[in-house]
mmCIF file of C-alpha atoms in Angstrom:
data_model
loop_
_atom_site.group_PDB
_atom_site.id
_atom_site.type_symbol
_atom_site.label_atom_id
_atom_site.label_comp_id
_atom_site.label_asym_id
_atom_site.label_seq_id
_atom_site.Cartn_x
_atom_site.Cartn_y
_atom_site.Cartn_z
ATOM 1 C CA MET U 1 18.266 13.327 -5.495
ATOM 2 C CA ILE U 2 14.242 14.047 -7.181
ATOM 3 C CA GLU U 3 12.782 17.113 -7.030
ATOM 4 C CA GLU U 4 9.179 17.053 -8.123
ATOM 5 C CA PRO U 5 6.705 13.370 -6.295
ATOM 6 C CA TYR U 6 7.912 11.449 -8.959
ATOM 7 C CA SER U 7 4.403 10.382 -11.397
ATOM 8 C CA TYR U 8 3.034 8.129 -13.455
ATOM 9 C CA ASN U 9 3.746 10.506 -16.849
ATOM 10 C CA ILE U 10 7.717 11.179 -15.589
ATOM 11 C CA MET U 11 8.675 7.863 -15.440
ATOM 12 C CA ARG U 12 7.160 7.163 -18.886
ATOM 13 C CA LYS U 13 8.667 10.043 -20.015
ATOM 14 C CA LYS U 14 12.041 8.746 -18.632
ATOM 15 C CA VAL U 15 11.343 5.571 -20.233
ATOM 16 C CA HIS U 16 11.562 6.519 -23.380
ATOM 17 C CA LEU U 17 14.792 8.632 -22.814
ATOM 18 C CA LEU U 18 16.387 5.592 -21.645
ATOM 19 C CA GLU U 19 14.907 4.268 -24.713
ATOM 20 C CA GLN U 20 16.462 6.676 -27.308
ATOM 21 C CA LYS U 21 20.086 7.248 -25.343
ATOM 22 C CA TYR U 22 20.592 3.475 -24.788
ATOM 23 C CA PRO U 23 19.028 1.593 -27.577
ATOM 24 C CA CYS U 24 19.932 -2.248 -25.344
ATOM 25 C CA VAL U 25 17.189 -0.643 -22.946
ATOM 26 C CA GLN U 26 13.882 -2.104 -24.468
ATOM 27 C CA SER U 27 10.419 -2.065 -22.587
ATOM 28 C CA GLU U 28 7.322 -4.094 -23.197
ATOM 29 C CA VAL U 29 3.756 -3.628 -21.908
ATOM 30 C CA ILE U 30 2.635 -6.761 -19.090
ATOM 31 C CA GLY U 31 -0.276 -5.734 -18.053
ATOM 32 C CA TYR U 32 -2.589 -2.045 -18.277
ATOM 33 C CA SER U 33 -3.557 -0.589 -15.052
ATOM 34 C CA VAL U 34 -8.093 -0.273 -13.848
ATOM 35 C CA LEU U 35 -8.062 3.605 -15.513
ATOM 36 C CA GLY U 36 -5.817 1.409 -18.692
ATOM 37 C CA LYS U 37 -2.883 3.475 -18.255
ATOM 38 C CA GLU U 38 0.268 1.055 -19.021
ATOM 39 C CA ILE U 39 2.669 -1.194 -16.795
ATOM 40 C CA ILE U 40 6.094 -0.974 -18.003
ATOM 41 C CA ALA U 41 8.177 -3.383 -17.760
ATOM 42 C CA ILE U 42 11.765 -2.469 -18.441
ATOM 43 C CA LYS U 43 14.590 -6.012 -20.051
ATOM 44 C CA LEU U 44 18.304 -5.085 -19.208
ATOM 45 C CA GLY U 45 21.140 -7.503 -20.081
ATOM 46 C CA ARG U 46 20.504 -10.259 -22.101
ATOM 47 C CA GLY U 47 21.774 -13.883 -19.720
ATOM 48 C CA LEU U 48 20.144 -17.116 -19.146
ATOM 49 C CA ARG U 49 20.177 -15.873 -15.567
ATOM 50 C CA GLU U 50 17.065 -13.714 -15.208
ATOM 51 C CA ILE U 51 16.128 -11.566 -12.890
ATOM 52 C CA HIS U 52 12.645 -9.256 -11.464
ATOM 53 C CA TYR U 53 12.560 -6.468 -9.772
ATOM 54 C CA ASN U 54 9.169 -3.809 -8.612
ATOM 55 C CA ALA U 55 8.459 -0.984 -7.626
ATOM 56 C CA ALA U 56 5.535 1.184 -6.213
ATOM 57 C CA ILE U 57 2.744 -1.687 -6.391
ATOM 58 C CA HIS U 58 1.914 0.532 -2.989
ATOM 59 C CA ALA U 59 0.357 4.360 -4.047
ATOM 60 C CA ASN U 60 2.147 6.466 -1.422
ATOM 61 C CA GLU U 61 5.117 4.936 -1.305
ATOM 62 C CA TRP U 62 6.079 5.974 -5.258
ATOM 63 C CA ILE U 63 9.760 6.867 -4.257
ATOM 64 C CA THR U 64 11.036 3.339 -5.113
ATOM 65 C CA SER U 65 9.887 4.154 -8.749
ATOM 66 C CA ALA U 66 11.566 6.596 -8.632
ATOM 67 C CA LEU U 67 14.896 4.333 -6.597
ATOM 68 C CA LEU U 68 14.387 1.553 -9.304
ATOM 69 C CA MET U 69 14.791 4.370 -13.042
ATOM 70 C CA LYS U 70 17.923 6.064 -10.666
ATOM 71 C CA PHE U 71 19.493 2.185 -10.993
ATOM 72 C CA ILE U 72 18.573 1.320 -14.263
ATOM 73 C CA GLU U 73 20.249 4.555 -15.884
ATOM 74 C CA ASP U 74 22.854 3.788 -13.369
ATOM 75 C CA CYS U 75 23.298 1.018 -14.721
ATOM 76 C CA MET U 76 23.351 1.733 -18.338
ATOM 77 C CA CYS U 77 25.988 4.731 -17.826
ATOM 78 C CA GLU U 78 28.250 2.439 -16.791
ATOM 79 C CA SER U 79 28.058 -0.505 -19.087
ATOM 80 C CA VAL U 80 28.312 2.000 -21.852
ATOM 81 C CA ASN U 81 31.438 3.609 -20.034
ATOM 82 C CA GLU U 82 30.111 7.285 -19.779
ATOM 83 C CA LYS U 83 31.701 6.967 -15.498
ATOM 84 C CA GLY U 84 33.014 5.018 -14.256
ATOM 85 C CA PRO U 85 31.921 1.256 -12.433
ATOM 86 C CA PHE U 86 29.116 1.543 -10.648
ATOM 87 C CA GLN U 87 30.478 0.536 -6.875
ATOM 88 C CA HIS U 88 33.202 -0.993 -8.009
ATOM 89 C CA GLU U 89 31.253 -3.845 -10.310
ATOM 90 C CA ASN U 90 31.785 -4.521 -13.593
ATOM 91 C CA ILE U 91 27.716 -4.090 -15.133
ATOM 92 C CA PRO U 92 29.059 -5.603 -18.399
ATOM 93 C CA LEU U 93 29.523 -8.309 -17.461
ATOM 94 C CA LEU U 94 26.626 -8.619 -14.904
ATOM 95 C CA LEU U 95 24.641 -8.163 -17.941
ATOM 96 C CA GLN U 96 26.174 -11.028 -19.974
ATOM 97 C CA GLN U 97 25.170 -13.330 -16.910
ATOM 98 C CA THR U 98 21.994 -12.149 -16.130
ATOM 99 C CA THR U 99 18.484 -10.817 -17.461
ATOM 100 C CA LEU U 100 17.469 -7.728 -14.878
ATOM 101 C CA TRP U 101 13.822 -7.183 -15.859
ATOM 102 C CA LEU U 102 12.019 -3.598 -14.031
ATOM 103 C CA VAL U 103 8.356 -2.653 -13.024
ATOM 104 C CA PRO U 104 8.586 0.314 -11.506
ATOM 105 C CA MET U 105 5.171 1.015 -11.796
ATOM 106 C CA LEU U 106 2.910 -1.704 -10.780
ATOM 107 C CA ASN U 107 -0.106 0.270 -9.789
ATOM 108 C CA PRO U 108 0.345 3.858 -11.652
ATOM 109 C CA ASP U 109 -3.335 4.731 -11.807
ATOM 110 C CA GLY U 110 -2.758 5.259 -7.263
ATOM 111 C CA VAL U 111 1.189 6.426 -7.936
ATOM 112 C CA GLU U 112 -1.483 9.331 -9.789
ATOM 113 C CA LEU U 113 -4.169 9.774 -6.995
ATOM 114 C CA ALA U 114 -1.318 9.753 -4.038
ATOM 115 C CA ILE U 115 0.691 12.363 -5.889
ATOM 116 C CA ASN U 116 -2.692 14.619 -7.525
ATOM 117 C CA GLY U 117 -5.137 13.879 -5.707
ATOM 118 C CA VAL U 118 -9.029 13.385 -7.154
ATOM 119 C CA ASN U 119 -11.183 16.231 -9.021
ATOM 120 C CA ASN U 120 -14.785 16.151 -11.121
ATOM 121 C CA GLN U 121 -14.136 15.081 -14.077
ATOM 122 C CA HIS U 122 -12.093 11.594 -11.748
ATOM 123 C CA PRO U 123 -14.531 8.678 -13.110
ATOM 124 C CA TYR U 124 -14.117 7.091 -9.097
ATOM 125 C CA SER U 125 -14.173 11.337 -7.600
ATOM 126 C CA ASN U 126 -17.102 9.658 -6.001
ATOM 127 C CA GLN U 127 -16.482 6.864 -4.803
ATOM 128 C CA LEU U 128 -13.219 7.859 -3.191
ATOM 129 C CA LEU U 129 -13.819 10.649 -1.140
ATOM 130 C CA GLU U 130 -16.555 8.059 0.141
ATOM 131 C CA TRP U 131 -14.045 5.418 0.234
ATOM 132 C CA ASN U 132 -11.337 7.529 1.837
ATOM 133 C CA ASN U 133 -13.690 9.033 4.729
ATOM 134 C CA GLY U 134 -14.704 12.780 2.931
ATOM 135 C CA SER U 135 -11.292 13.605 3.347
ATOM 136 C CA THR U 136 -9.477 15.393 -0.601
ATOM 137 C CA ASP U 137 -6.412 14.441 1.550
ATOM 138 C CA PHE U 138 -4.763 10.956 -0.815
ATOM 139 C CA THR U 139 -1.073 10.602 0.605
ATOM 140 C CA ARG U 140 -1.751 8.364 2.825
ATOM 141 C CA TRP U 141 -3.547 6.501 -0.328
ATOM 142 C CA LYS U 142 -1.539 3.121 -0.671
ATOM 143 C CA ALA U 143 -5.143 1.219 -2.421
ATOM 144 C CA ASN U 144 -5.152 0.242 -6.748
ATOM 145 C CA ILE U 145 -7.464 3.233 -8.081
ATOM 146 C CA ARG U 146 -10.110 0.634 -7.177
ATOM 147 C CA GLY U 147 -9.338 0.756 -3.325
ATOM 148 C CA VAL U 148 -7.671 -2.354 -3.228
ATOM 149 C CA ASP U 149 -4.750 -2.814 -1.667
ATOM 150 C CA LEU U 150 -2.113 -4.534 -4.456
ATOM 151 C CA ASN U 151 0.412 -6.569 -2.472
ATOM 152 C CA ASP U 152 -2.816 -8.667 -0.301
ATOM 153 C CA GLN U 153 -4.333 -9.898 -3.732
ATOM 154 C CA PHE U 154 -1.588 -13.256 -4.491
ATOM 155 C CA PRO U 155 -3.196 -16.174 -4.042
ATOM 156 C CA ALA U 156 -0.529 -17.901 -0.609
ATOM 157 C CA HIS U 157 -3.035 -17.655 2.111
ATOM 158 C CA TRP U 158 -5.442 -15.173 1.089
ATOM 159 C CA GLY U 159 -8.575 -16.139 2.906
ATOM 160 C CA HIS U 160 -6.320 -15.812 5.867
ATOM 161 C CA GLU U 161 -5.102 -12.642 5.158
ATOM 162 C CA GLN U 162 -8.346 -11.250 4.264
ATOM 163 C CA SER U 163 -9.671 -12.901 7.709
ATOM 164 C CA ARG U 164 -6.370 -11.392 9.565
ATOM 165 C CA ARG U 165 -6.295 -7.311 7.672
ATOM 166 C CA ALA U 166 -10.798 -7.561 8.508
ATOM 167 C CA VAL U 167 -11.171 -4.332 5.709
ATOM 168 C CA SER U 168 -14.344 -5.115 4.828
ATOM 169 C CA LYS U 169 -14.761 -2.742 1.807
ATOM 170 C CA PRO U 170 -12.785 -0.639 0.094
ATOM 171 C CA GLY U 171 -10.610 1.986 1.331
ATOM 172 C CA PRO U 172 -7.082 3.303 1.493
ATOM 173 C CA PHE U 173 -5.299 0.584 2.413
ATOM 174 C CA ASN U 174 -5.573 -3.386 3.911
ATOM 175 C CA TYR U 175 -9.108 -4.330 0.798
ATOM 176 C CA SER U 176 -7.682 -7.513 -0.102
ATOM 177 C CA GLY U 177 -10.482 -7.324 -2.658
ATOM 178 C CA GLU U 178 -13.213 -10.174 -3.715
ATOM 179 C CA ALA U 179 -10.919 -12.597 -4.814
ATOM 180 C CA PRO U 180 -6.795 -13.680 -5.707
ATOM 181 C CA LEU U 181 -5.663 -11.485 -8.228
ATOM 182 C CA SER U 182 -9.293 -9.650 -9.292
ATOM 183 C CA GLU U 183 -6.782 -6.542 -9.812
ATOM 184 C CA PRO U 184 -5.730 -5.998 -13.429
ATOM 185 C CA GLU U 185 -2.425 -4.345 -11.909
ATOM 186 C CA ALA U 186 -1.791 -7.946 -9.537
ATOM 187 C CA ASP U 187 -3.052 -9.996 -12.221
ATOM 188 C CA ALA U 188 -0.146 -8.781 -14.727
ATOM 189 C CA ILE U 189 2.198 -8.773 -12.316
ATOM 190 C CA ALA U 190 2.002 -12.835 -11.122
ATOM 191 C CA ARG U 191 1.294 -13.164 -15.449
ATOM 192 C CA PHE U 192 4.706 -11.850 -16.313
ATOM 193 C CA THR U 193 6.477 -13.851 -13.071
ATOM 194 C CA ILE U 194 4.616 -17.279 -14.133
ATOM 195 C CA ASN U 195 5.443 -16.262 -18.173
ATOM 196 C CA HIS U 196 9.383 -16.243 -16.580
ATOM 197 C CA CYS U 197 9.659 -18.387 -13.508
ATOM 198 C CA PHE U 198 12.746 -15.452 -12.211
ATOM 199 C CA ASP U 199 15.501 -16.739 -10.244
ATOM 200 C CA LEU U 200 15.277 -13.911 -7.843
ATOM 201 C CA VAL U 201 12.316 -11.356 -7.576
ATOM 202 C CA ILE U 202 12.403 -7.703 -5.025
ATOM 203 C CA ALA U 203 10.212 -5.632 -4.510
ATOM 204 C CA LEU U 204 10.821 -2.511 -2.880
ATOM 205 C CA HIS U 205 8.210 -0.214 -0.535
ATOM 206 C CA THR U 206 8.606 0.940 2.030
ATOM 207 C CA GLN U 207 9.640 2.145 4.809
ATOM 208 C CA GLY U 208 11.415 0.687 7.594
ATOM 209 C CA GLU U 209 15.026 -0.130 6.879
ATOM 210 C CA GLU U 210 14.680 -4.334 6.619
ATOM 211 C CA ILE U 211 14.302 -7.288 4.205
ATOM 212 C CA TYR U 212 12.297 -10.243 4.705
ATOM 213 C CA TRP U 213 13.194 -13.192 2.973
ATOM 214 C CA ASN U 214 11.219 -16.128 4.516
ATOM 215 C CA TYR U 215 7.547 -17.243 3.919
ATOM 216 C CA ARG U 216 5.568 -20.204 5.411
ATOM 217 C CA ASP U 217 8.881 -23.010 5.861
ATOM 218 C CA MET U 218 8.260 -22.678 2.187
ATOM 219 C CA GLU U 219 12.001 -20.289 1.028
ATOM 220 C CA PRO U 220 15.582 -22.314 -0.563
ATOM 221 C CA ALA U 221 17.238 -23.424 3.048
ATOM 222 C CA GLU U 222 19.934 -20.629 1.701
ATOM 223 C CA SER U 223 17.192 -17.227 2.065
ATOM 224 C CA SER U 224 18.415 -15.952 4.786
ATOM 225 C CA ALA U 225 22.007 -16.136 5.019
ATOM 226 C CA THR U 226 21.044 -13.995 1.095
ATOM 227 C CA ALA U 227 18.992 -11.776 3.300
ATOM 228 C CA GLU U 228 21.844 -11.455 5.344
ATOM 229 C CA LYS U 229 24.521 -10.876 2.861
ATOM 230 C CA PHE U 230 22.138 -7.364 1.475
ATOM 231 C CA ALA U 231 21.648 -6.641 5.014
ATOM 232 C CA LEU U 232 25.296 -6.724 5.595
ATOM 233 C CA ALA U 233 25.607 -4.147 2.247
ATOM 234 C CA SER U 234 23.041 -1.521 3.083
ATOM 235 C CA GLY U 235 23.226 -1.922 7.163
ATOM 236 C CA TYR U 236 18.915 -2.584 6.962
ATOM 237 C CA ARG U 237 17.333 -5.304 9.108
ATOM 238 C CA ALA U 238 17.127 -9.321 7.532
ATOM 239 C CA VAL U 239 13.450 -10.066 9.085
ATOM 240 C CA LYS U 240 11.939 -13.772 8.793
ATOM 241 C CA LEU U 241 8.702 -12.161 9.208
ATOM 242 C CA THR U 242 5.584 -14.109 9.818
ATOM 243 C CA ASP U 243 1.593 -13.256 10.148
ATOM 244 C CA SER U 244 1.447 -12.040 6.505
ATOM 245 C CA ASP U 245 -0.013 -13.501 3.769
ATOM 246 C CA ALA U 246 -1.738 -12.793 -0.125
ATOM 247 C CA GLY U 247 2.071 -10.943 -0.856
ATOM 248 C CA TYR U 248 4.179 -11.026 -3.432
ATOM 249 C CA LYS U 249 7.017 -12.299 -2.286
ATOM 250 C CA ASP U 250 4.692 -14.980 -0.399
ATOM 251 C CA TRP U 251 2.845 -16.145 -3.520
ATOM 252 C CA PHE U 252 6.567 -15.936 -4.789
ATOM 253 C CA ILE U 253 8.121 -18.011 -2.431
ATOM 254 C CA GLN U 254 5.157 -20.906 -2.653
ATOM 255 C CA GLU U 255 4.558 -21.156 -6.470
ATOM 256 C CA PHE U 256 8.279 -21.699 -7.697
ATOM 257 C CA GLY U 257 10.289 -22.252 -4.351
ATOM 258 C CA LYS U 258 13.033 -19.537 -5.205
ATOM 259 C CA LEU U 259 14.681 -16.501 -3.608
ATOM 260 C CA GLY U 260 11.656 -13.765 -3.116
ATOM 261 C CA PHE U 261 12.497 -10.593 -0.624
ATOM 262 C CA THR U 262 10.356 -8.028 -0.230
ATOM 263 C CA VAL U 263 12.932 -4.459 1.208
ATOM 264 C CA GLU U 264 11.306 -1.649 2.883
ATOM 265 C CA ALA U 265 13.429 1.627 2.719
ATOM 266 C CA GLY U 266 14.258 4.737 4.541
ATOM 267 C CA LEU U 267 13.048 5.450 7.390
ATOM 268 C CA GLY U 268 9.207 7.808 8.536
ATOM 269 C CA ILE U 269 6.010 7.464 7.696
ATOM 270 C CA ASN U 270 4.838 7.698 3.870
ATOM 271 C CA PRO U 271 4.807 8.756 1.453
ATOM 272 C CA LEU U 272 8.604 8.882 2.381
ATOM 273 C CA PRO U 273 9.955 13.248 1.979
ATOM 274 C CA LEU U 274 12.038 13.158 -1.768
ATOM 275 C CA SER U 275 15.345 15.020 1.181
ATOM 276 C CA GLN U 276 15.641 11.298 2.578
ATOM 277 C CA PHE U 277 15.785 9.576 -1.234
ATOM 278 C CA SER U 278 19.862 10.098 -2.708
ATOM 279 C CA GLU U 279 20.331 8.071 1.210
ATOM 280 C CA MET U 280 17.849 5.751 0.501
ATOM 281 C CA TYR U 281 19.397 4.867 -2.910
ATOM 282 C CA THR U 282 22.455 4.651 -1.807
ATOM 283 C CA LYS U 283 22.029 1.933 0.901
ATOM 284 C CA VAL U 284 18.345 0.605 -2.224
ATOM 285 C CA SER U 285 21.213 0.290 -5.256
ATOM 286 C CA ARG U 286 23.635 -1.781 -3.244
ATOM 287 C CA ILE U 287 21.077 -4.324 -3.119
ATOM 288 C CA LEU U 288 20.342 -3.649 -6.181
ATOM 289 C CA LEU U 289 23.653 -4.017 -7.414
ATOM 290 C CA LEU U 290 24.108 -7.650 -5.553
ATOM 291 C CA GLY U 291 21.038 -9.321 -6.669
ATOM 292 C CA LEU U 292 22.734 -9.385 -10.046
ATOM 293 C CA GLN U 293 25.685 -11.219 -8.387
ATOM 294 C CA ILE U 294 23.589 -13.647 -6.494
#
């Protein structure tokens, strides 16, 4: 259970503590946000197969960062025999076979905005208030600090998504930006992904308890069956998504022709309440653990 909104500073402190406690946990900076915050990737394992999980590409979905960070801690606790096997799986063996890279907070500026709002010292305060229709309530904000929806930023029929969204200026959500990968956060995760050519990726979002697995019939033949395995393990529903482009999962499938998934955790209206965290984690961790075994 987490007791307060999962901020960028909380995430950074947790990464530092994990590295101190578990020497096998390694982190690196893969890029920087608009405001210069580090976008951190965490490495577990040493296997030849590389997979990747990310979270909080949308600001008001910051609870997904906490889900990934707890998953890291549970994996490490089991690996050093501090408690029993994690969901009856041999984590040390899995991490000998696979290298898992996790980026727990892709949109740190947006997360801080959604949690803390703005004050007069914020470098974008005037623009943000205008983009938010004059409201000081930023809890529903999804975009980055420049009002761009980072999950509409990838070069996978980006123009189609821009036309479908029909949002012409920055705002809390649905503005695709001036061009694909115009935002440093989206560019950072794209470059990171290209450098590693992952075998499987999972992007965590909220909400709906659904698993999206396809993109314009470019996905591997086993994608549907794999999504059904995730659904069986978690109780979520595997969904073949249409009329959606320019997302990270879409671009990954298009670019690499490998297994890519979007997992929509929890139910309700974003930001989801902290009271849902334990139940969300129980279900999502089953998907994340199964991803290590696929």
